[in-house]
CSV table of C-alpha atoms in Angstrom, one decimal:
chain,number,residue,atom,x,y,z
H,1,UNK,CA,21.3,10.3,-24.2
H,2,UNK,CA,23.0,11.6,-21.1
H,3,UNK,CA,26.2,9.9,-20.1
H,4,UNK,CA,26.2,9.4,-16.4
H,5,UNK,CA,27.4,6.9,-14.0
H,6,UNK,CA,24.6,5.1,-12.2
H,7,UNK,CA,25.2,3.4,-9.0
H,8,UNK,CA,22.8,2.0,-6.5
H,9,UNK,CA,20.3,4.9,-6.5
H,10,UNK,CA,22.6,7.8,-7.2
H,11,UNK,CA,23.2,9.8,-10.2
H,12,UNK,CA,26.1,12.0,-11.0
H,13,UNK,CA,24.3,14.1,-13.6
H,14,UNK,CA,20.8,14.9,-14.6
H,15,UNK,CA,19.6,11.6,-16.0
H,16,UNK,CA,16.8,11.1,-18.4
H,17,UNK,CA,14.0,8.8,-17.2
H,18,UNK,CA,14.4,6.7,-20.3
H,19,UNK,CA,18.1,6.2,-19.6
H,20,UNK,CA,17.4,5.3,-16.0
H,21,UNK,CA,14.8,2.7,-17.0
H,22,UNK,CA,17.0,1.2,-19.6
H,23,UNK,CA,19.9,0.9,-17.2
H,24,UNK,CA,18.1,-0.2,-14.0
H,25,UNK,CA,15.1,-2.2,-15.2
H,26,UNK,CA,16.8,-5.6,-14.9
H,27,UNK,CA,17.9,-4.8,-11.3
H,28,UNK,CA,14.5,-3.5,-10.4
H,29,UNK,CA,12.7,-6.5,-11.9
H,30,UNK,CA,15.0,-8.8,-10.0
H,31,UNK,CA,14.4,-7.0,-6.7
H,32,UNK,CA,10.6,-7.1,-7.3
H,33,UNK,CA,10.8,-10.8,-8.1
H,34,UNK,CA,12.5,-11.4,-4.8
H,35,UNK,CA,10.0,-9.3,-2.9
H,36,UNK,CA,6.9,-10.6,-4.7
H,37,UNK,CA,8.0,-14.2,-5.2
H,38,UNK,CA,7.1,-14.4,-8.8
H,39,UNK,CA,7.9,-12.6,-12.0
H,40,UNK,CA,4.3,-11.9,-13.0
H,41,UNK,CA,3.6,-9.8,-9.9
H,42,UNK,CA,7.1,-8.4,-10.1
H,43,UNK,CA,6.4,-7.0,-13.6
H,44,UNK,CA,3.2,-5.4,-12.4
H,45,UNK,CA,4.9,-3.9,-9.4
H,46,UNK,CA,7.8,-2.5,-11.4
H,47,UNK,CA,5.6,-1.0,-14.1
H,48,UNK,CA,3.3,0.7,-11.5
H,49,UNK,CA,6.3,2.0,-9.6
H,50,UNK,CA,8.0,3.4,-12.7
H,51,UNK,CA,4.8,5.0,-13.9
H,52,UNK,CA,4.5,6.8,-10.5
H,53,UNK,CA,8.2,7.8,-10.7
H,54,UNK,CA,8.1,8.8,-14.3
H,55,UNK,CA,5.4,11.5,-13.9
H,56,UNK,CA,7.5,13.2,-11.3
H,57,UNK,CA,10.9,12.3,-12.6
H,58,UNK,CA,12.4,15.8,-12.5
H,59,UNK,CA,11.7,16.0,-8.8
H,60,UNK,CA,12.8,12.5,-8.1
H,61,UNK,CA,16.0,12.7,-10.1
H,62,UNK,CA,17.2,16.0,-8.7
H,63,UNK,CA,16.2,15.6,-5.1
H,64,UNK,CA,17.3,12.2,-4.1
H,65,UNK,CA,18.0,8.7,-5.1
H,66,UNK,CA,15.7,7.6,-8.0
H,67,UNK,CA,16.4,3.9,-7.5
H,68,UNK,CA,15.7,4.0,-3.8
H,69,UNK,CA,12.5,5.8,-4.6
H,70,UNK,CA,11.4,3.2,-7.1
H,71,UNK,CA,12.4,0.4,-4.8
H,72,UNK,CA,10.4,1.9,-2.0
H,73,UNK,CA,7.4,2.3,-4.3
H,74,UNK,CA,7.8,-1.4,-5.3
H,75,UNK,CA,7.9,-2.5,-1.7
H,76,UNK,CA,4.9,-0.4,-0.7
H,77,UNK,CA,2.9,-1.6,-3.6
H,78,UNK,CA,3.7,-5.2,-2.6
H,79,UNK,CA,2.7,-4.6,1.0
H,80,UNK,CA,-0.6,-3.0,-0.2
H,81,UNK,CA,-1.2,-6.0,-2.4
H,82,UNK,CA,-0.4,-8.3,0.5
H,83,UNK,CA,-2.9,-6.5,2.7
H,84,UNK,CA,-5.5,-6.9,-0.1
H,85,UNK,CA,-4.9,-10.6,-0.2
H,86,UNK,CA,-5.1,-10.9,3.5
H,87,UNK,CA,-8.6,-9.4,3.2
H,88,UNK,CA,-9.4,-11.9,0.4
H,89,UNK,CA,-8.6,-14.7,2.7
H,90,UNK,CA,-11.4,-13.5,4.9
H,91,UNK,CA,-14.1,-14.0,2.4
H,92,UNK,CA,-12.6,-16.8,0.3
H,93,UNK,CA,-9.7,-19.0,0.8
H,94,UNK,CA,-7.4,-18.0,-2.1
H,95,UNK,CA,-3.9,-19.1,-1.6
H,96,UNK,CA,-1.1,-17.1,-3.2
H,97,UNK,CA,0.1,-18.7,-6.3
H,98,UNK,CA,3.7,-19.9,-6.0
H,99,UNK,CA,6.1,-19.1,-8.7
H,100,UNK,CA,8.4,-21.7,-10.1
H,101,UNK,CA,11.7,-20.6,-11.2
H,102,UNK,CA,12.9,-21.5,-14.7
H,103,UNK,CA,13.8,-25.1,-14.8
H,104,UNK,CA,17.4,-25.7,-14.3
H,105,UNK,CA,19.5,-27.5,-11.8
H,106,UNK,CA,20.1,-25.0,-9.0
H,107,UNK,CA,22.1,-25.4,-5.9
H,108,UNK,CA,19.7,-23.1,-4.0
H,109,UNK,CA,16.5,-24.7,-5.1
H,110,UNK,CA,15.4,-25.9,-1.7
H,111,UNK,CA,16.1,-22.6,0.0
H,112,UNK,CA,14.3,-20.7,-2.8
H,113,UNK,CA,11.3,-23.0,-2.5
H,114,UNK,CA,11.3,-22.4,1.3
H,115,UNK,CA,11.4,-18.6,0.7
H,116,UNK,CA,8.4,-18.8,-1.6
H,117,UNK,CA,6.4,-20.5,1.2
H,118,UNK,CA,7.0,-17.7,3.7
H,119,UNK,CA,4.2,-15.2,4.3
H,120,UNK,CA,4.8,-12.1,2.2
H,121,UNK,CA,5.8,-9.9,5.1
H,122,UNK,CA,8.3,-12.4,6.3
H,123,UNK,CA,9.7,-12.8,2.8
H,124,UNK,CA,10.0,-9.0,2.5
H,125,UNK,CA,11.9,-8.9,5.8
H,126,UNK,CA,14.3,-11.6,4.6
H,127,UNK,CA,14.9,-9.9,1.2
H,128,UNK,CA,15.5,-6.5,2.8
H,129,UNK,CA,17.9,-8.0,5.3
H,130,UNK,CA,19.9,-10.3,3.2
H,131,UNK,CA,19.6,-8.8,-0.3
H,132,UNK,CA,19.3,-5.1,0.5
H,133,UNK,CA,21.4,-5.4,3.7
H,134,UNK,CA,19.1,-3.1,5.6
H,135,UNK,CA,19.3,-2.8,9.4
H,136,UNK,CA,16.3,-3.7,11.6
H,137,UNK,CA,15.5,-0.1,12.0
H,138,UNK,CA,15.6,0.5,8.2
H,139,UNK,CA,13.4,-2.5,7.6
H,140,UNK,CA,10.9,-1.3,10.2
H,141,UNK,CA,10.7,2.0,8.5
H,142,UNK,CA,10.4,0.5,5.0
H,143,UNK,CA,7.6,-1.9,6.1
H,144,UNK,CA,5.9,0.5,8.5
H,145,UNK,CA,6.2,-2.0,11.4
H,146,UNK,CA,7.9,-1.9,14.7
H,147,UNK,CA,11.5,-3.0,15.0
H,148,UNK,CA,10.4,-5.7,17.4
H,149,UNK,CA,8.1,-7.0,14.8
H,150,UNK,CA,11.0,-7.1,12.3
H,151,UNK,CA,13.0,-9.1,14.7
H,152,UNK,CA,10.2,-11.6,15.4
H,153,UNK,CA,9.3,-11.9,11.7
H,154,UNK,CA,12.9,-12.5,10.8
H,155,UNK,CA,13.2,-15.1,13.5
H,156,UNK,CA,10.1,-17.0,12.4
H,157,UNK,CA,11.2,-16.8,8.8
H,158,UNK,CA,14.6,-18.2,9.5
H,159,UNK,CA,13.1,-20.9,11.7
H,160,UNK,CA,10.7,-21.8,8.8
H,161,UNK,CA,13.5,-21.9,6.3
H,162,UNK,CA,15.7,-24.0,8.6
H,163,UNK,CA,12.8,-26.4,9.0
H,164,UNK,CA,12.4,-26.6,5.2
H,165,UNK,CA,16.0,-27.4,4.8
H,166,UNK,CA,15.9,-30.0,7.6
H,167,UNK,CA,12.8,-31.6,6.1
H,168,UNK,CA,14.5,-31.9,2.8
H,169,UNK,CA,17.4,-33.6,4.4
H,170,UNK,CA,20.0,-31.0,4.1
H,171,UNK,CA,21.1,-27.8,5.7
H,172,UNK,CA,23.6,-27.1,3.1
H,173,UNK,CA,22.9,-26.0,-0.4
H,174,UNK,CA,25.2,-28.1,-2.4
H,175,UNK,CA,22.7,-30.5,-3.7
H,176,UNK,CA,21.2,-30.1,-7.1
H,177,UNK,CA,17.5,-29.3,-7.2
H,178,UNK,CA,15.1,-28.4,-10.0
H,179,UNK,CA,13.8,-25.0,-8.9
D,1,UNK,CA,18.7,-9.9,13.4
D,2,UNK,CA,18.7,-13.4,14.5
D,3,UNK,CA,20.0,-15.6,17.2
D,4,UNK,CA,20.5,-18.4,14.8
D,5,UNK,CA,24.1,-17.9,13.8
D,6,UNK,CA,25.1,-21.4,14.5
D,7,UNK,CA,24.6,-22.6,11.0
D,8,UNK,CA,25.2,-21.5,7.5
D,9,UNK,CA,21.6,-20.4,6.8
D,10,UNK,CA,22.3,-16.7,6.7
D,11,UNK,CA,25.3,-17.0,4.3
D,12,UNK,CA,23.3,-19.3,2.2
D,13,UNK,CA,20.5,-16.8,2.0
D,14,UNK,CA,22.8,-14.1,0.9
D,15,UNK,CA,24.3,-16.4,-1.7
D,16,UNK,CA,20.9,-17.5,-3.0
D,17,UNK,CA,19.4,-14.0,-3.2
D,18,UNK,CA,22.5,-12.8,-5.0
D,19,UNK,CA,22.6,-15.8,-7.4
D,20,UNK,CA,22.6,-15.0,-11.1
D,21,UNK,CA,19.9,-17.6,-11.7
D,22,UNK,CA,17.5,-15.0,-10.3
D,23,UNK,CA,18.5,-12.4,-12.8
D,24,UNK,CA,15.6,-11.1,-14.8
D,25,UNK,CA,16.0,-10.2,-18.4
D,26,UNK,CA,13.4,-7.7,-19.6
D,27,UNK,CA,11.8,-8.1,-23.0
D,28,UNK,CA,13.2,-6.0,-25.8
D,29,UNK,CA,10.2,-3.7,-25.7
D,30,UNK,CA,10.1,-3.4,-21.9
D,31,UNK,CA,11.5,0.2,-21.8
D,32,UNK,CA,9.0,1.3,-24.4
D,33,UNK,CA,6.2,-0.3,-22.4
D,34,UNK,CA,7.2,1.6,-19.3
D,35,UNK,CA,7.4,4.9,-21.2
D,36,UNK,CA,4.0,4.3,-22.7
D,37,UNK,CA,2.6,3.8,-19.2
D,38,UNK,CA,4.2,7.0,-18.0
D,39,UNK,CA,2.7,8.9,-20.9
D,40,UNK,CA,-0.8,7.6,-20.0
D,41,UNK,CA,-0.2,8.5,-16.4
D,42,UNK,CA,0.8,12.0,-17.4
D,43,UNK,CA,-2.3,12.5,-19.5
D,44,UNK,CA,-4.5,11.3,-16.6
D,45,UNK,CA,-2.7,13.6,-14.2
D,46,UNK,CA,-3.1,16.6,-16.6
D,47,UNK,CA,-6.7,15.8,-17.0
D,48,UNK,CA,-7.1,15.7,-13.2
D,49,UNK,CA,-5.3,19.1,-12.9
D,50,UNK,CA,-7.7,20.6,-15.4
D,51,UNK,CA,-10.7,19.3,-13.5
D,52,UNK,CA,-9.3,20.5,-10.2
D,53,UNK,CA,-8.6,23.9,-11.7
D,54,UNK,CA,-12.3,24.1,-12.8
D,55,UNK,CA,-13.4,23.2,-9.3
D,56,UNK,CA,-11.1,25.9,-7.8
D,57,UNK,CA,-12.5,28.6,-10.1
D,58,UNK,CA,-16.0,27.5,-9.4
D,59,UNK,CA,-15.2,27.6,-5.7
D,60,UNK,CA,-13.8,31.0,-5.8
D,61,UNK,CA,-16.8,32.3,-7.7
D,62,UNK,CA,-19.1,30.6,-5.3
D,63,UNK,CA,-17.3,32.1,-2.4
D,64,UNK,CA,-17.5,35.6,-3.9
D,65,UNK,CA,-21.2,35.1,-4.5
D,66,UNK,CA,-21.9,33.9,-1.0
D,67,UNK,CA,-20.0,36.8,0.6
D,68,UNK,CA,-21.9,39.3,-1.6
D,69,UNK,CA,-18.9,40.2,-3.8
D,70,UNK,CA,-18.9,40.9,-7.4
D,71,UNK,CA,-18.6,38.0,-9.8
D,72,UNK,CA,-16.2,38.6,-12.7
D,73,UNK,CA,-18.0,39.1,-16.0
D,74,UNK,CA,-18.0,36.1,-18.2
D,75,UNK,CA,-18.5,33.6,-15.3
D,76,UNK,CA,-21.7,32.1,-14.1
D,77,UNK,CA,-22.1,31.5,-10.4
D,78,UNK,CA,-21.6,27.8,-9.7
D,79,UNK,CA,-22.6,25.9,-6.7
D,80,UNK,CA,-19.4,24.9,-5.0
D,81,UNK,CA,-18.6,21.4,-3.9
D,82,UNK,CA,-18.2,20.8,-0.1
D,83,UNK,CA,-14.9,22.0,1.3
D,84,UNK,CA,-12.4,19.4,2.5
D,85,UNK,CA,-13.0,18.7,6.1
D,86,UNK,CA,-13.2,15.7,8.3
D,87,UNK,CA,-16.6,14.6,9.3
D,88,UNK,CA,-17.4,12.5,12.3
D,89,UNK,CA,-20.7,10.9,11.3
D,90,UNK,CA,-19.8,7.4,10.4
D,91,UNK,CA,-22.9,6.5,8.4
D,92,UNK,CA,-23.8,9.5,6.5
D,93,UNK,CA,-24.2,8.9,2.8
D,94,UNK,CA,-22.2,11.1,0.5
D,95,UNK,CA,-24.2,14.2,-0.3
D,96,UNK,CA,-22.7,17.5,-1.2
D,97,UNK,CA,-22.6,19.9,1.7
D,98,UNK,CA,-25.0,22.7,1.0
D,99,UNK,CA,-23.4,26.1,1.0
D,100,UNK,CA,-24.1,28.1,4.1
D,101,UNK,CA,-27.2,30.3,3.9
D,102,UNK,CA,-26.4,33.8,3.4
D,103,UNK,CA,-27.6,35.8,6.4
D,104,UNK,CA,-30.2,38.5,5.9
D,105,UNK,CA,-28.6,41.6,4.6
D,106,UNK,CA,-27.4,43.8,7.5
D,107,UNK,CA,-25.0,45.9,5.7
D,108,UNK,CA,-22.0,44.2,7.2
D,109,UNK,CA,-19.9,41.3,6.0
D,110,UNK,CA,-20.0,38.2,8.1
D,111,UNK,CA,-16.5,36.7,8.6
D,112,UNK,CA,-16.2,33.1,7.3
D,113,UNK,CA,-16.6,30.3,9.8
D,114,UNK,CA,-13.4,28.5,10.5
D,115,UNK,CA,-14.1,24.7,10.6
D,116,UNK,CA,-13.0,23.0,13.7
D,117,UNK,CA,-11.6,19.5,13.1
D,118,UNK,CA,-13.3,16.9,15.3
D,119,UNK,CA,-11.0,15.2,17.8
D,120,UNK,CA,-12.1,11.6,17.0
D,121,UNK,CA,-13.1,10.1,13.7
D,122,UNK,CA,-15.4,7.1,13.8
D,123,UNK,CA,-15.0,3.9,11.8
D,124,UNK,CA,-18.4,2.4,11.6
D,125,UNK,CA,-20.1,-0.6,10.0
D,126,UNK,CA,-20.8,1.3,6.8
D,127,UNK,CA,-17.8,3.5,6.5
D,128,UNK,CA,-15.8,6.4,7.9
D,129,UNK,CA,-16.9,10.0,7.6
D,130,UNK,CA,-18.5,10.7,4.3
D,131,UNK,CA,-17.0,7.6,2.8
D,132,UNK,CA,-19.5,4.7,2.7
D,133,UNK,CA,-18.9,1.1,1.7
D,134,UNK,CA,-20.4,0.4,-1.7
D,135,UNK,CA,-20.4,4.1,-2.6
D,136,UNK,CA,-19.6,4.6,-6.3
D,137,UNK,CA,-16.1,5.8,-7.1
D,138,UNK,CA,-17.3,9.1,-8.4
D,139,UNK,CA,-19.4,9.7,-5.3
D,140,UNK,CA,-16.4,8.9,-3.2
D,141,UNK,CA,-14.3,11.5,-5.0
D,142,UNK,CA,-17.2,13.8,-4.8
D,143,UNK,CA,-17.0,13.9,-1.0
D,144,UNK,CA,-13.8,15.8,-1.4
D,145,UNK,CA,-12.2,13.9,1.4
D,146,UNK,CA,-9.9,11.7,-0.6
D,147,UNK,CA,-6.2,12.4,-1.2
D,148,UNK,CA,-3.6,10.6,-3.2
D,149,UNK,CA,-1.5,8.3,-1.1
D,150,UNK,CA,2.1,8.6,-2.0
D,151,UNK,CA,3.7,5.2,-1.8
D,152,UNK,CA,7.1,6.5,-1.1
D,153,UNK,CA,6.8,9.3,1.3
D,154,UNK,CA,3.7,8.0,3.0
D,155,UNK,CA,2.3,11.5,2.8
D,156,UNK,CA,-1.0,12.7,1.5
D,157,UNK,CA,-0.9,14.4,-1.8
D,158,UNK,CA,-3.7,16.1,-3.7
D,159,UNK,CA,-5.6,13.8,-5.9
D,160,UNK,CA,-3.5,13.6,-9.1
D,161,UNK,CA,-6.4,12.8,-11.3
D,162,UNK,CA,-5.3,9.2,-12.0
D,163,UNK,CA,-8.9,8.4,-11.5
D,164,UNK,CA,-11.1,5.4,-11.2
D,165,UNK,CA,-9.7,3.8,-14.3
D,166,UNK,CA,-6.6,3.0,-12.3
D,167,UNK,CA,-8.4,1.2,-9.6
D,168,UNK,CA,-8.8,-2.0,-11.5
D,169,UNK,CA,-5.3,-2.3,-12.7
D,170,UNK,CA,-4.0,-5.7,-11.8
D,171,UNK,CA,-0.8,-4.2,-10.4
D,172,UNK,CA,-2.6,-2.7,-7.5
D,173,UNK,CA,-5.6,-1.2,-5.9
D,174,UNK,CA,-6.9,2.3,-5.6
D,175,UNK,CA,-4.9,3.8,-2.8
D,176,UNK,CA,-6.7,6.8,-1.5
D,177,UNK,CA,-6.8,8.0,2.0
D,178,UNK,CA,-9.1,10.2,3.9
D,179,UNK,CA,-6.9,12.9,5.4
D,180,UNK,CA,-5.0,11.3,8.3
D,181,UNK,CA,-7.7,8.7,8.8
D,182,UNK,CA,-7.9,5.7,6.6
D,183,UNK,CA,-7.0,4.0,3.4
D,184,UNK,CA,-9.8,3.4,1.0
D,185,UNK,CA,-10.0,0.8,-1.7
D,186,UNK,CA,-12.3,1.3,-4.6
D,187,UNK,CA,-13.1,-0.2,-8.0
D,188,UNK,CA,-15.5,0.7,-10.7
D,189,UNK,CA,-17.9,-2.2,-10.2
D,190,UNK,CA,-18.0,-2.4,-6.4
D,191,UNK,CA,-17.3,1.1,-5.5
D,192,UNK,CA,-15.7,1.5,-2.0
D,193,UNK,CA,-15.0,-2.0,-1.0
D,194,UNK,CA,-12.6,-1.7,2.0
D,195,UNK,CA,-11.7,0.9,4.5
D,196,UNK,CA,-8.6,0.3,6.7
D,197,UNK,CA,-6.6,2.0,9.3
D,198,UNK,CA,-3.2,1.2,10.7
D,199,UNK,CA,-0.6,3.0,12.5
D,200,UNK,CA,1.7,4.1,9.7
D,201,UNK,CA,-1.0,6.2,8.0
D,202,UNK,CA,-3.7,6.7,10.4
D,203,UNK,CA,-4.6,9.3,12.9
D,204,UNK,CA,-4.5,7.7,16.3
D,205,UNK,CA,-7.7,9.4,17.0
D,206,UNK,CA,-9.7,7.1,14.9
D,207,UNK,CA,-11.9,4.6,16.7
D,208,UNK,CA,-14.7,2.2,16.0
D,209,UNK,CA,-18.2,3.3,16.9
D,210,UNK,CA,-17.9,1.0,19.9
D,211,UNK,CA,-14.7,2.7,21.0
D,212,UNK,CA,-11.9,0.4,19.9
D,213,UNK,CA,-8.7,2.2,18.9
D,214,UNK,CA,-5.4,1.2,17.5
D,215,UNK,CA,-3.0,-0.1,20.1
D,216,UNK,CA,-5.8,-1.2,22.4
D,217,UNK,CA,-5.1,-4.6,23.9
D,218,UNK,CA,-6.8,-8.0,23.4
D,219,UNK,CA,-8.8,-7.7,26.6
D,220,UNK,CA,-10.3,-4.5,25.3
D,221,UNK,CA,-11.2,-6.1,22.0
D,222,UNK,CA,-13.0,-9.0,23.7
D,223,UNK,CA,-14.7,-6.6,26.1
D,224,UNK,CA,-16.1,-4.6,23.2
D,225,UNK,CA,-16.8,-7.5,21.0
D,226,UNK,CA,-17.5,-10.5,23.2
D,227,UNK,CA,-19.1,-12.5,20.4
D,228,UNK,CA,-16.3,-11.9,17.9
D,229,UNK,CA,-14.8,-14.7,15.9
D,230,UNK,CA,-11.2,-15.4,16.7
D,231,UNK,CA,-8.9,-16.7,14.0
D,232,UNK,CA,-5.6,-18.0,15.4
D,233,UNK,CA,-4.8,-20.4,12.6
D,234,UNK,CA,-2.2,-18.2,11.0
D,235,UNK,CA,1.0,-18.6,13.0
D,236,UNK,CA,2.2,-15.1,12.3
D,237,UNK,CA,-0.9,-13.2,13.4
D,238,UNK,CA,-4.1,-13.3,15.3
D,239,UNK,CA,-7.2,-11.9,13.8
D,240,UNK,CA,-10.6,-11.2,15.2
D,241,UNK,CA,-13.7,-10.8,13.0
D,242,UNK,CA,-16.9,-9.1,13.9
D,243,UNK,CA,-19.3,-10.6,11.5
D,244,UNK,CA,-22.4,-8.7,10.4
D,245,UNK,CA,-21.0,-5.7,12.2
D,246,UNK,CA,-23.9,-3.5,13.4
D,247,UNK,CA,-26.3,-5.6,11.4
D,248,UNK,CA,-25.0,-3.9,8.3
D,249,UNK,CA,-23.6,-7.0,6.5
D,250,UNK,CA,-20.1,-5.8,6.9
D,251,UNK,CA,-17.2,-7.4,8.7
D,252,UNK,CA,-14.8,-5.7,11.0
D,253,UNK,CA,-11.4,-7.3,11.0
D,254,UNK,CA,-9.0,-6.6,13.8
D,255,UNK,CA,-5.5,-7.8,13.0
D,256,UNK,CA,-2.1,-8.7,14.3
D,257,UNK,CA,-3.1,-9.2,17.9
D,258,UNK,CA,-0.2,-11.6,18.5
D,259,UNK,CA,1.7,-8.4,19.2
D,260,UNK,CA,-0.6,-7.8,22.1
D,261,UNK,CA,-2.2,-4.7,20.6
D,262,UNK,CA,-4.5,-3.8,17.8
D,263,UNK,CA,-2.3,-2.9,14.8
D,264,UNK,CA,-4.8,-2.9,12.0
D,265,UNK,CA,-8.6,-2.5,11.7
D,266,UNK,CA,-10.6,-2.6,8.5
D,267,UNK,CA,-14.2,-2.9,7.5
D,268,UNK,CA,-15.3,-4.7,4.3
D,269,UNK,CA,-18.7,-5.5,2.8
D,270,UNK,CA,-19.0,-9.3,2.4
D,271,UNK,CA,-19.7,-10.1,-1.1
D,272,UNK,CA,-19.0,-6.5,-2.1
D,273,UNK,CA,-15.8,-7.1,-3.9
D,274,UNK,CA,-15.8,-6.2,-7.6
D,275,UNK,CA,-14.6,-8.0,-10.6
D,276,UNK,CA,-11.1,-6.6,-10.6
D,277,UNK,CA,-10.0,-8.6,-7.5
D,278,UNK,CA,-8.5,-12.0,-7.9
């Protein structure tokens, strides 16, 4: 085991892949859950991304930020899956299955439910903006879309979320909801 | 990012996305599962390298044979697969390119022909280049026009040998691209099931056989496909479908026209999807 300090995507020493996975797996799963909207897909996305990363670990670990690499792989896999599902809508109407968070009273339940109802790309924009704190330009690069599209997608997403909260009778998140 | 800063939605989003209720606790054996998967991926990659090495050796021997050189002892001359090159014909089934005929002996060595890349690659009702919808996965690889798509760098990599067995993994699809042209989805049962191009990966010199290119505007789309089916039911996009494109039973989908320009084009075979898709 190599002792090393792991921060968001940086390593201060040569880190074994096993140590990296053990240390960062919860955070990666959480990120993938936010991006994908459900834990089942998130698990698949993380497994796939880590497999790709693991086979080229030496290069990834020494040349850059391993966690950023994995997160990017997760995001790209999610976008690819989204594109696949868009195509599926063409031939058969198969709505994306929503994920229900573990039952517990949760102050953000309405907002979470609204996030799940967003189209995948809008959801990704919101997660990258408000969870990853990326700029419009960084989001555009990450998603392979124009900055203007990021802006419009974010605006639509926020409008939709706002409408969700309005429909539920609140714009504040202090009520208890079963997520 | 937004003009809507007159409420507390954005702070609420940050609070929600950072809330500990969304923490995910991996199973106890999760790390082992990941490591097992990496081990399998390494073995597939190594097998791919071995196969690729065999092809390279065969290619070298074939080239030596064709140019009249001596073949090292211990090797049998092998017919080489077609070299990697972009092909413009949109409907040609995948067949190995025959090696060039050796000219009659003249006592001189003919310099090898340098392939010239075509300027425009055609996306047609049954495929792009040598890649044809419905083509078995092995045949698609056999065209020697597919590369590994790196999800991180968005660059093309040599095929890493991960192979057809991956294409049905529930986590994703086969992601292979023809060089600078298109992304190809395949699976074992349906073969090549979708070919798509969009700006982040594609060569802008790809066009449909009717002449539609990425970034063309809506008027151009309707001019080329006046009978196309318009789907404006999705508030975030506008799609146009050309059903039974070219009478081939495939569908051309032109996407994201709400932006005013063509941002994505793909061709799929209706009913051609395999069992691995949901």
